[in-house]
mmCIF file of C-alpha atoms and ligand atoms in Angstrom:
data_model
loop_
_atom_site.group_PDB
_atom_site.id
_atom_site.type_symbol
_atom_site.label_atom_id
_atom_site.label_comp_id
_atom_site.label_asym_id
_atom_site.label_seq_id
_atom_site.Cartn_x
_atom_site.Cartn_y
_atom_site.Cartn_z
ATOM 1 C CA UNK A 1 -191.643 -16.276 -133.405
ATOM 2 C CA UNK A 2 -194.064 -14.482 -135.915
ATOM 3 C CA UNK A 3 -192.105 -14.808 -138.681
ATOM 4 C CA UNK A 4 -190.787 -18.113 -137.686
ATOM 5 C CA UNK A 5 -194.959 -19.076 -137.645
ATOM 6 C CA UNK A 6 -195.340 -17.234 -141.042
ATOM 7 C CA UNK A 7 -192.460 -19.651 -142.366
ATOM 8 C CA UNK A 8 -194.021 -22.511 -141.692
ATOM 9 C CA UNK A 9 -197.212 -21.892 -142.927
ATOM 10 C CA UNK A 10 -196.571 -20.505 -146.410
ATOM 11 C CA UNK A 11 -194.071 -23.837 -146.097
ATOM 12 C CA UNK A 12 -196.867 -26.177 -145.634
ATOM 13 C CA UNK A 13 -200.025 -24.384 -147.060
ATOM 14 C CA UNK A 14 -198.039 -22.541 -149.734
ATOM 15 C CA UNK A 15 -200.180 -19.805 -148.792
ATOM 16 C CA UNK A 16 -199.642 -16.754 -146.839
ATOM 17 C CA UNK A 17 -200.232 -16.596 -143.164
ATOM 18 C CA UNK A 18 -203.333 -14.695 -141.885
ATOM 19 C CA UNK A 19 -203.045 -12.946 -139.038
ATOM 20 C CA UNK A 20 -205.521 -14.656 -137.035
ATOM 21 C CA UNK A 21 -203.544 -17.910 -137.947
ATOM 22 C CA UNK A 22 -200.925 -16.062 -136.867
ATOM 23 C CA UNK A 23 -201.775 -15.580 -133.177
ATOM 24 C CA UNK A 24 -203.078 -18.949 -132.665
ATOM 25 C CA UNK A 25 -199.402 -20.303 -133.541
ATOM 26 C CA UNK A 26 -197.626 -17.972 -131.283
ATOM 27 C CA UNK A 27 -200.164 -18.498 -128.881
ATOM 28 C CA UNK A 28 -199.216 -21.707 -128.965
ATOM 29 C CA UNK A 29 -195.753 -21.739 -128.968
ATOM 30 C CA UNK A 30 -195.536 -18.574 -126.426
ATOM 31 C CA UNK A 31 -197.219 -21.024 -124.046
ATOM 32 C CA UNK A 32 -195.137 -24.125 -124.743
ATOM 33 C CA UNK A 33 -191.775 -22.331 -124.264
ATOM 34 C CA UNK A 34 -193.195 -20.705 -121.017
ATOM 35 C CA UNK A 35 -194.011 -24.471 -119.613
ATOM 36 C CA UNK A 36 -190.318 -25.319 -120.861
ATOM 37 C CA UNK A 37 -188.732 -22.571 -118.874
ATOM 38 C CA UNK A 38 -191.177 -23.730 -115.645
ATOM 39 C CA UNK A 39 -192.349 -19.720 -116.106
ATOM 40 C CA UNK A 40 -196.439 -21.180 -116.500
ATOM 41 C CA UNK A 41 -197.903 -23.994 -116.597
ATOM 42 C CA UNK A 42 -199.532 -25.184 -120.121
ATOM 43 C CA UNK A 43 -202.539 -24.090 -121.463
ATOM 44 C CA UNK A 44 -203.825 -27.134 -123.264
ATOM 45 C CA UNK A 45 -207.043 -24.820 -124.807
ATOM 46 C CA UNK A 46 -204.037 -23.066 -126.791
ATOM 47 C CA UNK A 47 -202.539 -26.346 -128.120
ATOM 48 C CA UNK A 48 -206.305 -27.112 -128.683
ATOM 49 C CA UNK A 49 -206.747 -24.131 -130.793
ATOM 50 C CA UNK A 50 -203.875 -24.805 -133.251
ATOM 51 C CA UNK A 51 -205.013 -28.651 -133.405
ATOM 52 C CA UNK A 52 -208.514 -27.313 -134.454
ATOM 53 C CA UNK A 53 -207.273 -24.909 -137.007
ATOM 54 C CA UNK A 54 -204.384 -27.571 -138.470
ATOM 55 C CA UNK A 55 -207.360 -29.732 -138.708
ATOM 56 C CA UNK A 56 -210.148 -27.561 -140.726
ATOM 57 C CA UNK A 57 -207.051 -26.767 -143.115
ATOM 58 C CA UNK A 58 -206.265 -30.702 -143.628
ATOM 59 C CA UNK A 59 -209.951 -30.838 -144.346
ATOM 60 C CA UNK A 60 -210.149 -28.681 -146.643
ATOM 61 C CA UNK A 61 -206.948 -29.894 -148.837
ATOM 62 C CA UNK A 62 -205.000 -27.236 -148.084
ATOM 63 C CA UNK A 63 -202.156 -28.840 -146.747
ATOM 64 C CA UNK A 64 -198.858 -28.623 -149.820
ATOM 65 C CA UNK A 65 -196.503 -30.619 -148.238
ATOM 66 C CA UNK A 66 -195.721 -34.324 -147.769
ATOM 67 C CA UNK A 67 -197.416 -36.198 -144.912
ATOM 68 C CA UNK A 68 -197.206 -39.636 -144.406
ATOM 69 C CA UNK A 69 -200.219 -41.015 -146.154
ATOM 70 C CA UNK A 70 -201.311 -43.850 -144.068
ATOM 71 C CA UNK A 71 -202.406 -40.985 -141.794
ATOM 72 C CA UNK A 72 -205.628 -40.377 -141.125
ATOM 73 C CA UNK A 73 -207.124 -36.258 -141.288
ATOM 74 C CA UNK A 74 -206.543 -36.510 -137.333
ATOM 75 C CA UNK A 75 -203.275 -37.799 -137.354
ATOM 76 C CA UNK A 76 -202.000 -35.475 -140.217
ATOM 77 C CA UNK A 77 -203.163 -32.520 -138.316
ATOM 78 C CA UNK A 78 -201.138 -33.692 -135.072
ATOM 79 C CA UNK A 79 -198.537 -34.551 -137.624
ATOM 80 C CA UNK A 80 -198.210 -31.092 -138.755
ATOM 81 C CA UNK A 81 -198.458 -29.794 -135.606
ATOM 82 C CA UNK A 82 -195.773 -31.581 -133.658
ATOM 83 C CA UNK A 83 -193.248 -31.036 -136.531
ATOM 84 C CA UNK A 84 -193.581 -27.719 -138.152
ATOM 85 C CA UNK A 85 -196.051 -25.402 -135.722
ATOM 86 C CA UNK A 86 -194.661 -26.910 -132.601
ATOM 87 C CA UNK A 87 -190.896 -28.119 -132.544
ATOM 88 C CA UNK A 88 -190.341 -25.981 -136.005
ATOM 89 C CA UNK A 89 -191.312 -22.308 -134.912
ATOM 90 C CA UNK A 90 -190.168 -22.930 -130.962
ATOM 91 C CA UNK A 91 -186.871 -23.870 -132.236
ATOM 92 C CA UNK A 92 -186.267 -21.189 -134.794
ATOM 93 C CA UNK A 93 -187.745 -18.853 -132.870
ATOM 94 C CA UNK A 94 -185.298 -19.758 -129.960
ATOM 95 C CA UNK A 95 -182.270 -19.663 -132.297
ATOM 96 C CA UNK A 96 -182.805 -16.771 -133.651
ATOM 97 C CA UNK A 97 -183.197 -15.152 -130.281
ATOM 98 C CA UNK A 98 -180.101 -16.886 -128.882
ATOM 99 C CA UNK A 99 -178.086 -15.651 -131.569
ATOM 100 C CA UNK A 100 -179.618 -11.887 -131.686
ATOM 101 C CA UNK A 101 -179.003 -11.629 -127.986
ATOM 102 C CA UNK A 102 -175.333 -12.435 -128.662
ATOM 103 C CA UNK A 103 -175.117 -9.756 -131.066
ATOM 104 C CA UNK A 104 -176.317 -7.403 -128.841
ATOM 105 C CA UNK A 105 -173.753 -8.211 -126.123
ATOM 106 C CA UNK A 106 -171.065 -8.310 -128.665
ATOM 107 C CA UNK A 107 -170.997 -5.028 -130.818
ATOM 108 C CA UNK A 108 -168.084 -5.801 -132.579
ATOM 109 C CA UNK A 109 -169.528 -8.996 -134.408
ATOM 110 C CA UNK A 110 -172.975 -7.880 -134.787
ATOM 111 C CA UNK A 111 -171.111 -4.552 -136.258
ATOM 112 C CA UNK A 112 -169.134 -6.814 -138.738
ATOM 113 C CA UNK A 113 -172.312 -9.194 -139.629
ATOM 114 C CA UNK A 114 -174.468 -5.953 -140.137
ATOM 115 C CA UNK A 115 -171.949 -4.262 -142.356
ATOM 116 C CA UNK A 116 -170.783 -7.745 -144.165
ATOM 117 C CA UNK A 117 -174.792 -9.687 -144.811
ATOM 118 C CA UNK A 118 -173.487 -11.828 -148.009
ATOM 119 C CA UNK A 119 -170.054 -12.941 -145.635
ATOM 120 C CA UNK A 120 -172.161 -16.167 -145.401
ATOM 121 C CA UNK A 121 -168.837 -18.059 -143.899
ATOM 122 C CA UNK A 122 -168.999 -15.276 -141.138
ATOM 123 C CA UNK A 123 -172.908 -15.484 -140.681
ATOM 124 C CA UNK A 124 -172.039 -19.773 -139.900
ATOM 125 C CA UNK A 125 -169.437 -19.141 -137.611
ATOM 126 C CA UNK A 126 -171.143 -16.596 -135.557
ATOM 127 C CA UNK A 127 -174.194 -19.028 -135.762
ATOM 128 C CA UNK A 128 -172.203 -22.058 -134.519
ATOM 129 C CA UNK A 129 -170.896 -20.473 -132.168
ATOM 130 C CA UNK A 130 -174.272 -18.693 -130.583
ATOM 131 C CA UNK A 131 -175.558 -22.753 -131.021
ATOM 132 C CA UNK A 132 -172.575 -23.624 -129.044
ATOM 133 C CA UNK A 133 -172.747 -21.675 -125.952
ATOM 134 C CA UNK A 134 -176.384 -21.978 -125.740
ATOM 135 C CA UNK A 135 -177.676 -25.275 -127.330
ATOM 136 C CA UNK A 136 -181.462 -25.395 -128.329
ATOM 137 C CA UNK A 137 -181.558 -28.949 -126.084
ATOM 138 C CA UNK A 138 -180.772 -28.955 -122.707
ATOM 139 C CA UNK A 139 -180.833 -32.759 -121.924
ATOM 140 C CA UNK A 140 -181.979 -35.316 -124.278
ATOM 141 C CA UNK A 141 -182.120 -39.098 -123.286
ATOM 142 C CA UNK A 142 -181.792 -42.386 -124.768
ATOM 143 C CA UNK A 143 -182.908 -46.143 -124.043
ATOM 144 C CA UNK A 144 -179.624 -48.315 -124.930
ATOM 145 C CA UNK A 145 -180.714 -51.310 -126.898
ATOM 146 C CA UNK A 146 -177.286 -53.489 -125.671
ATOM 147 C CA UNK A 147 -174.872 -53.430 -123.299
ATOM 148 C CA UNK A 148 -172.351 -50.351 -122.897
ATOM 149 C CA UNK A 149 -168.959 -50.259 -121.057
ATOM 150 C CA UNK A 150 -168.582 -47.186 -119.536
ATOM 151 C CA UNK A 151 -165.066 -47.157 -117.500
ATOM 152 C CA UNK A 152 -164.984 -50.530 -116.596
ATOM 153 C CA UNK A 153 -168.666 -50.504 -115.721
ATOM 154 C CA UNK A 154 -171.686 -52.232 -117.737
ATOM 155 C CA UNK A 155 -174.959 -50.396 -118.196
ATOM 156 C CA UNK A 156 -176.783 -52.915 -119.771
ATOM 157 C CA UNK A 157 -179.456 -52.679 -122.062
ATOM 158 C CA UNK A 158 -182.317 -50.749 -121.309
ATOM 159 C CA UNK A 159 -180.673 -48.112 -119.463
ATOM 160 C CA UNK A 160 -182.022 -44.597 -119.487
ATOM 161 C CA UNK A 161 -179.369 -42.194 -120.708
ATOM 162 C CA UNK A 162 -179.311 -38.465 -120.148
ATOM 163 C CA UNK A 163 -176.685 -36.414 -122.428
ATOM 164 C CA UNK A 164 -176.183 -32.447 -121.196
ATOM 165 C CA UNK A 165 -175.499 -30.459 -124.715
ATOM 166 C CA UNK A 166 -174.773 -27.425 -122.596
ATOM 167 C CA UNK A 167 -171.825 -29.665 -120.563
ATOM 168 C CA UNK A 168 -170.921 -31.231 -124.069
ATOM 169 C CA UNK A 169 -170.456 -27.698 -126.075
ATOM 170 C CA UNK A 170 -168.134 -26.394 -123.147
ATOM 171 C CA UNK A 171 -166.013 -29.385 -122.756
ATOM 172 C CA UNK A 172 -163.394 -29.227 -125.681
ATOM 173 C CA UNK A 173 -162.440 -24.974 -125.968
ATOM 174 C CA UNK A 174 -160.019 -23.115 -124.945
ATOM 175 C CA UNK A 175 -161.999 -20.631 -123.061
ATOM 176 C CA UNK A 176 -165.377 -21.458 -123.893
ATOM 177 C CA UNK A 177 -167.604 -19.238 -121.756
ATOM 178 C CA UNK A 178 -166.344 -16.537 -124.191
ATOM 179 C CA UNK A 179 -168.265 -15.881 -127.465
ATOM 180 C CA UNK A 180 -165.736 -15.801 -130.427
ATOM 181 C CA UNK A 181 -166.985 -16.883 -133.815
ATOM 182 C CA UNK A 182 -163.561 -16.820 -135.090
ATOM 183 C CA UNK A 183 -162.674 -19.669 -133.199
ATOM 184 C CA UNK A 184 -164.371 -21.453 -135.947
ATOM 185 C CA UNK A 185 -161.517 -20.550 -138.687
ATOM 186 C CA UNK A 186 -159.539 -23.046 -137.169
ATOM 187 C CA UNK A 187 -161.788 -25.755 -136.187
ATOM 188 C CA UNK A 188 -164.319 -28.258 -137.771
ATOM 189 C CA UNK A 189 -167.285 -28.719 -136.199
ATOM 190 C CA UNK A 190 -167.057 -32.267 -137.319
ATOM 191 C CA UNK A 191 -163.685 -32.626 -134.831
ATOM 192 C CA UNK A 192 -164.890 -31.111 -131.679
ATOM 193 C CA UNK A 193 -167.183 -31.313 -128.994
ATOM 194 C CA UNK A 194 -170.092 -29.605 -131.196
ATOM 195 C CA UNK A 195 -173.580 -31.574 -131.928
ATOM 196 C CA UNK A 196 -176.056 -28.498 -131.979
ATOM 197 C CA UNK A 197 -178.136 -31.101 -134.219
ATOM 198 C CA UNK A 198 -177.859 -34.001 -132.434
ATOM 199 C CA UNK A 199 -175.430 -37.203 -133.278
ATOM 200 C CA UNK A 200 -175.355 -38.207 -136.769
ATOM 201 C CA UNK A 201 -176.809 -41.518 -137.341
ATOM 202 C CA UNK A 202 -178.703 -41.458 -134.135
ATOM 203 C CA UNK A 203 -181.927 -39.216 -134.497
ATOM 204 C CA UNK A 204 -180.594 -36.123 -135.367
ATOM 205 C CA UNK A 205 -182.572 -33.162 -136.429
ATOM 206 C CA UNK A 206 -183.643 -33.345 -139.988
ATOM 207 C CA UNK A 207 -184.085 -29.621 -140.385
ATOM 208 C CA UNK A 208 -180.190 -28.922 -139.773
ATOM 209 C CA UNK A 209 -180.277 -27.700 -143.792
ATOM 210 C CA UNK A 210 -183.267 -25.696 -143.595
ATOM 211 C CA UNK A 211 -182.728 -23.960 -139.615
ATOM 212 C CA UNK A 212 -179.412 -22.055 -141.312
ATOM 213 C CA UNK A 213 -181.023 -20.374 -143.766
ATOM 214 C CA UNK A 214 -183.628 -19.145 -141.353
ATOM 215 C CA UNK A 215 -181.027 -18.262 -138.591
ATOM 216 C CA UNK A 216 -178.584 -16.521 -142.011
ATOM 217 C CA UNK A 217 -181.671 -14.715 -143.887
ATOM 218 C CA UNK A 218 -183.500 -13.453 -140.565
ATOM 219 C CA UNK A 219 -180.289 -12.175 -139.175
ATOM 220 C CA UNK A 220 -179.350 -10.149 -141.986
ATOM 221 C CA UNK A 221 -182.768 -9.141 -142.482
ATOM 222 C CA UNK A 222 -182.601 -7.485 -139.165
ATOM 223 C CA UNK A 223 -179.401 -6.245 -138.729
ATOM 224 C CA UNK A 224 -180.180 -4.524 -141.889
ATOM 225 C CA UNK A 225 -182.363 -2.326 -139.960
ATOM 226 C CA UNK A 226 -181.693 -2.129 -136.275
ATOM 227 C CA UNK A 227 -178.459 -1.817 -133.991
ATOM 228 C CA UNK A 228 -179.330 -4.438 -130.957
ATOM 229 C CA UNK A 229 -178.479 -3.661 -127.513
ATOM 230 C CA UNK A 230 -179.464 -5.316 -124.524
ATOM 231 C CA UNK A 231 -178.093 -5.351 -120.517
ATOM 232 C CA UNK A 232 -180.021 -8.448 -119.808
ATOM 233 C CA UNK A 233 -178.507 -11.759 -118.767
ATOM 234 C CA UNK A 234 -177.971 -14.424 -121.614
ATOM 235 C CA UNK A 235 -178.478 -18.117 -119.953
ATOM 236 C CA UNK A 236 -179.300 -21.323 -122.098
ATOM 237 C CA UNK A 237 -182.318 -21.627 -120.956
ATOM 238 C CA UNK A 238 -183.138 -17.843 -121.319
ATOM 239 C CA UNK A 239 -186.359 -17.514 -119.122
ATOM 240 C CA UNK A 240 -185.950 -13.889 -119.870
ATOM 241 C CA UNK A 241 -186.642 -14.549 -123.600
ATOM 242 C CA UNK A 242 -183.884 -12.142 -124.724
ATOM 243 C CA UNK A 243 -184.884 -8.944 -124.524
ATOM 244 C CA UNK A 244 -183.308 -6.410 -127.058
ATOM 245 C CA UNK A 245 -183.775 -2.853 -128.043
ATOM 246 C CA UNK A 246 -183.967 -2.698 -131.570
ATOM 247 C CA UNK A 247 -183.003 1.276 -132.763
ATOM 248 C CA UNK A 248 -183.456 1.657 -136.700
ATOM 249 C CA UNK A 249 -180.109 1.474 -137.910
ATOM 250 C CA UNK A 250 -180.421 4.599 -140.338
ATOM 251 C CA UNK A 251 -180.679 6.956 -137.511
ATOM 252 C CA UNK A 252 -176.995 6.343 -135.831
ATOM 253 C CA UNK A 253 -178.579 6.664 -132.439
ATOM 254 C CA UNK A 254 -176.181 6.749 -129.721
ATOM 255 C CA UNK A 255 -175.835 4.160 -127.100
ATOM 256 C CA UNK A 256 -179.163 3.926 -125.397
ATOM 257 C CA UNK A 257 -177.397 4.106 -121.485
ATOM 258 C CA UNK A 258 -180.312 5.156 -119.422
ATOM 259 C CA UNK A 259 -182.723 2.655 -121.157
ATOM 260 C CA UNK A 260 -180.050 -0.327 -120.958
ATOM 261 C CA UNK A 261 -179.679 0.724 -117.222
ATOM 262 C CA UNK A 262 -183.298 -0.072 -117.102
ATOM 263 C CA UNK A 263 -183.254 -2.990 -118.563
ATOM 264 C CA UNK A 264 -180.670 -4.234 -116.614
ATOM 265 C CA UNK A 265 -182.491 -3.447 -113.152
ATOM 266 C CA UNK A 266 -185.428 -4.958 -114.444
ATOM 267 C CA UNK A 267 -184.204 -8.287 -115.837
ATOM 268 C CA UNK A 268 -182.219 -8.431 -112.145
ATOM 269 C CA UNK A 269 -185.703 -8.095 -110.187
ATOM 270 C CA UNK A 270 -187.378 -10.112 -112.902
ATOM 271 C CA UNK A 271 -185.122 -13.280 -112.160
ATOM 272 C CA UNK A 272 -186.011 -12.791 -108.579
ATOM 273 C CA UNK A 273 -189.412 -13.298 -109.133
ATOM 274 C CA UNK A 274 -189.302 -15.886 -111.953
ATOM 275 C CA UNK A 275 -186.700 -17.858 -109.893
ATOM 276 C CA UNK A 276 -189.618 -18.460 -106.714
ATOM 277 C CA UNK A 277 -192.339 -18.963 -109.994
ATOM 278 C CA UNK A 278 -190.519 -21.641 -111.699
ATOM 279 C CA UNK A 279 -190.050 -23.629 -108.187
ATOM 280 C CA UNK A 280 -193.137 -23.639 -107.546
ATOM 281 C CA UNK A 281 -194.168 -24.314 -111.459
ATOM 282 C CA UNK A 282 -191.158 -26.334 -111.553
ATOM 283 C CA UNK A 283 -192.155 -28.907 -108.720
ATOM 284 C CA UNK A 284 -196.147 -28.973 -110.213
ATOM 285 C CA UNK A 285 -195.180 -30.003 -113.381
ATOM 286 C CA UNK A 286 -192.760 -32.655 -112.424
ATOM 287 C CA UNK A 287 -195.010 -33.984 -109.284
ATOM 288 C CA UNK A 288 -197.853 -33.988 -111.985
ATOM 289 C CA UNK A 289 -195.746 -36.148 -114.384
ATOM 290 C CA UNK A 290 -195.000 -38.931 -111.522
ATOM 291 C CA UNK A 291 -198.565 -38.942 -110.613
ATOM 292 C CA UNK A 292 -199.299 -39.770 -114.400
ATOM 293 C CA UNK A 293 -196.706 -42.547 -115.124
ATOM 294 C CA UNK A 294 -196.129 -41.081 -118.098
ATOM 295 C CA UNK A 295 -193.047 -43.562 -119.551
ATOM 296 C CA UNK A 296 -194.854 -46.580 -117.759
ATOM 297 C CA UNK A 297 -197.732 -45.913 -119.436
ATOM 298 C CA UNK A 298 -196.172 -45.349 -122.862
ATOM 299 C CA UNK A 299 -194.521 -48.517 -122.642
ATOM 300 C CA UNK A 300 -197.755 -50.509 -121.429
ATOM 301 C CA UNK A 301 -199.383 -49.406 -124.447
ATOM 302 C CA UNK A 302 -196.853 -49.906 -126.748
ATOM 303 C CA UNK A 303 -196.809 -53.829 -125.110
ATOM 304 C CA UNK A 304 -193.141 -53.716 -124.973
ATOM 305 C CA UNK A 305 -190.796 -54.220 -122.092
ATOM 306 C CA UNK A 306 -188.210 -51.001 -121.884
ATOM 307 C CA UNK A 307 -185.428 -52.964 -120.557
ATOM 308 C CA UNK A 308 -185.618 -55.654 -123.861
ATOM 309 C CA UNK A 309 -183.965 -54.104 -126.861
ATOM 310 C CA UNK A 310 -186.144 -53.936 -129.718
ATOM 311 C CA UNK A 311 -185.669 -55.914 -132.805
ATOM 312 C CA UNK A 312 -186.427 -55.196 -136.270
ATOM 313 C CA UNK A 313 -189.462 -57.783 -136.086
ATOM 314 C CA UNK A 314 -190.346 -55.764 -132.623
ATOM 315 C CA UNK A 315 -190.977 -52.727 -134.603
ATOM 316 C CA UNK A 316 -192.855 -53.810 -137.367
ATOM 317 C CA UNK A 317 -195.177 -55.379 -134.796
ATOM 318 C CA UNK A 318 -195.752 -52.663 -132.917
ATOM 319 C CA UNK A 319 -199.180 -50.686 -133.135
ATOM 320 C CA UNK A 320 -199.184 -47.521 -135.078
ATOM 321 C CA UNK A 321 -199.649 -44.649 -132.712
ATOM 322 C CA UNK A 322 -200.604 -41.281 -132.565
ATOM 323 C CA UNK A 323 -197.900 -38.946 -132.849
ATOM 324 C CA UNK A 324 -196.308 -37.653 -130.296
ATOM 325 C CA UNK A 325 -194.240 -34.089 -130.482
ATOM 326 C CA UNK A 326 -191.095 -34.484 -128.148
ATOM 327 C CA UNK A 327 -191.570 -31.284 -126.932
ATOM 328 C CA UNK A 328 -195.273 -30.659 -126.366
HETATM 329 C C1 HEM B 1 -181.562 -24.042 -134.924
HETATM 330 C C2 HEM B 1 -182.586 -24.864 -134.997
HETATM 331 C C3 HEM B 1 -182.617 -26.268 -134.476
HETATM 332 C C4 HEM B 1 -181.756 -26.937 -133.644
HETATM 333 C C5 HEM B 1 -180.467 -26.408 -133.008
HETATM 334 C C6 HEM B 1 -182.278 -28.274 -133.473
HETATM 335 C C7 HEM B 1 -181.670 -29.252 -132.712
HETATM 336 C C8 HEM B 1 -182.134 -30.556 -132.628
HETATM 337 C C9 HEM B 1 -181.476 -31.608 -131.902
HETATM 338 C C10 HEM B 1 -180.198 -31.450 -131.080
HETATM 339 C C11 HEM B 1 -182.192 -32.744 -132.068
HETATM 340 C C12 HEM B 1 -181.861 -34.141 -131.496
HETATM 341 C C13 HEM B 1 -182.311 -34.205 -130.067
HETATM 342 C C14 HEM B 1 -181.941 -35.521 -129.402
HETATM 343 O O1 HEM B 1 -180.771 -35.701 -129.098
HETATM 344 O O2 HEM B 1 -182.828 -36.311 -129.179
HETATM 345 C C15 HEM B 1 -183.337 -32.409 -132.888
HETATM 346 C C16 HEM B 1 -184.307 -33.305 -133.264
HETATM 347 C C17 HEM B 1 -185.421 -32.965 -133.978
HETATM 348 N N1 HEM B 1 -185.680 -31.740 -134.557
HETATM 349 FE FE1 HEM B 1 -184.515 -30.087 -134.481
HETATM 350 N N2 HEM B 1 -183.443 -28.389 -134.183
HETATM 351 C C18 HEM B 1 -183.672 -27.191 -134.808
HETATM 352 C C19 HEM B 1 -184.734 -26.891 -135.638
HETATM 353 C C20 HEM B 1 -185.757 -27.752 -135.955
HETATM 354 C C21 HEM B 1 -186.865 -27.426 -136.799
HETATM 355 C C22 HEM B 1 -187.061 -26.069 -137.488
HETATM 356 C C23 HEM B 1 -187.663 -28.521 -136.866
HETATM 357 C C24 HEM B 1 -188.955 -28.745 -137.609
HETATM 358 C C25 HEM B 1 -189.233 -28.175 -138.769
HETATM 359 C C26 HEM B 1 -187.032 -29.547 -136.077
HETATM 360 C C27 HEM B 1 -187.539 -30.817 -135.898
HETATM 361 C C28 HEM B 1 -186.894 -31.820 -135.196
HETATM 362 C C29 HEM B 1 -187.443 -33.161 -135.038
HETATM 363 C C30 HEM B 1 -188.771 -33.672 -135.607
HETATM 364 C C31 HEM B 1 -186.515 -33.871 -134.283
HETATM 365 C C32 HEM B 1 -186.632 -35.332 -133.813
HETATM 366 C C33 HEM B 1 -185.930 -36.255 -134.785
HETATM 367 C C34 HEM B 1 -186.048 -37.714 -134.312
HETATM 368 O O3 HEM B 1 -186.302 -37.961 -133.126
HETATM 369 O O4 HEM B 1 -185.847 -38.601 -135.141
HETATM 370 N N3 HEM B 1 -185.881 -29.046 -135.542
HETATM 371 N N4 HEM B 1 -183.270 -31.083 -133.223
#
């Protein structure tokens, strides 16, 4: 997450990241993936930190990258921070940890990555497959704008979608709970049952490009210098946020059993407790988002009718608004 937060700030300030800058990012972020998981419930003073520091930056014409320039200093800072210090450094941050917790559990191709860090062919494959047993999106939805025939059934337009990635990734492999990059030498990701970026043509992420060079250079980066091991569970969702020991690679430690033992007790007693915490966070934060109507009132402001498709004309029409970060 630090270095993910360090990214995007010599990305959009050109300048390096000071530590103080730093913390209020993770902060941030450390928050917003805790809300995600249901493990706390959000601290909006955090999110108001970042906005406040995005903001004095903007102010001060320190901002090097492209932002829509209808927006006003406001807008540009809540701009920023949806896109890069929000969705950006969650989502590397959460890929990289995916795919280092899949390393440790699997010696053998963390072994061959560490020893091989130019094999970029190997570095994709191992990536595509750590994005397809444990997609970044759980559930994303969609508002048809027609009619769709779905075995002999019409959902007409206006329906409320909900695609599982998870679901998705495991439908079309032979044996997909098990991690094998090398399944990848004899498919394309183009032919199977793999979206880690969303559809093509319909919204899909527009930092594919720049999220593999992250996931490649920070994974080489660190197997350069630590052997990973870990004993704790590996679940999409990953509440447990991956821990890993990290031993320096140079010193040919041996297997760390007693410590992994550890680990493995702990993460055990730690699901117990998270489990009864995100109930009880879980049902909060969903009760809280009935009580605020929070699609009704998005489409009362917006003026538009959800179940009337929207028209080219429609969206020209429709009020500019203030940006709004899908996950925050
Ligand atoms: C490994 C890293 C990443 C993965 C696997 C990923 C995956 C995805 C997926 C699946 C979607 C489409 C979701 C849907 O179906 O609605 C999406 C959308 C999006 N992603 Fe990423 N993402 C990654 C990194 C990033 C980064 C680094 C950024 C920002 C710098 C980013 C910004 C966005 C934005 C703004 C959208 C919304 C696009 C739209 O609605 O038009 N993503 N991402």
């Amino acid at each position: 997450m630090a270095m993910a937060a360090e990214f995007f700030h010599e990305l959009v300030f050109r300048s390096p990241c000071p530590p103080g800058a730093r913390d209020v990012i993770m902060a941030n972020t450390d928050d917003l993936l805790g809300c995600l998981k249901f493990s706390n419930l959000r601290r909006l003073d955090r999110r108001a930190a970042l906005t406040s520091y995005l903001l004095d930056q903007v102010r001060m014409g320190a901002v090097a990258c492209d932002v829509p320039p209808s927006f006003d200093d406001e807008h540009r800072a809540l701009y920023l921070q949806s896109n890069f210090f929000t969705t950006g450094v969650a989502q590397l941050a959460e890929g990289v940890a995916h795919l280092l917790l899949a390393l440790a559990h699997h010696p053998g191709v963390q072994e061959r990555m560490a020893a091989e860090p130019g094999d970029t062919a190997f570095y994709d494959r191992a990536i595509n497959e750590s994005l397809r047993m444990y997609p970044l999106f759980g559930i994303s939805q969609r508002i048809t704008t027609g009619p769709i025939d779905v075995g002999g059934e019409t959902l007409p337009a206006g329906s409320v979608l909900f695609f599982d990635y998870e679901a998705y990734h495991r439908s079309g492999f032979a044996d997909p709970e098990r991690f094998d990059p090398d399944r990848w030498l004899t498919l394309c990701p183009r032919d199977v049952t793999f979206i880690p970026f969303g559809v093509p043509g319909n919204r899909p992420c527009p930092a594919r490009g720049l999220s593999m060079v992250f996931l490649r250079a920070v994974t080489a980066e660190v197997l350069q210098r630590f052997v990973l091991y870990s004993s704790a569970g590996h679940t999409r969702s990953m509440p447990n946020r991956a821990p890993c020991l990290l031993l320096p690679r140079a010193a040919a430690a041996p297997r760390p059993k007693a410590a992994l033992a550890a680990m493995r007790v702990r993460d055990d007693w730690e699901n117990v407790a998270r489990s009864l915490t995100q109930l009880v966070l879980g049902s909060i934060i969903v009760a809280d988002a009935r009580r605020r109507k929070l699609c009704q009132r998005h489409h009362a402001s917006t003026g538009r009718d959800p179940h009337v498709p929207r028209t080219p004309e429609s969206r020209s029409s429709q009020p500019k608004r203030r940006t709004d970060t899908r996950h925050d």
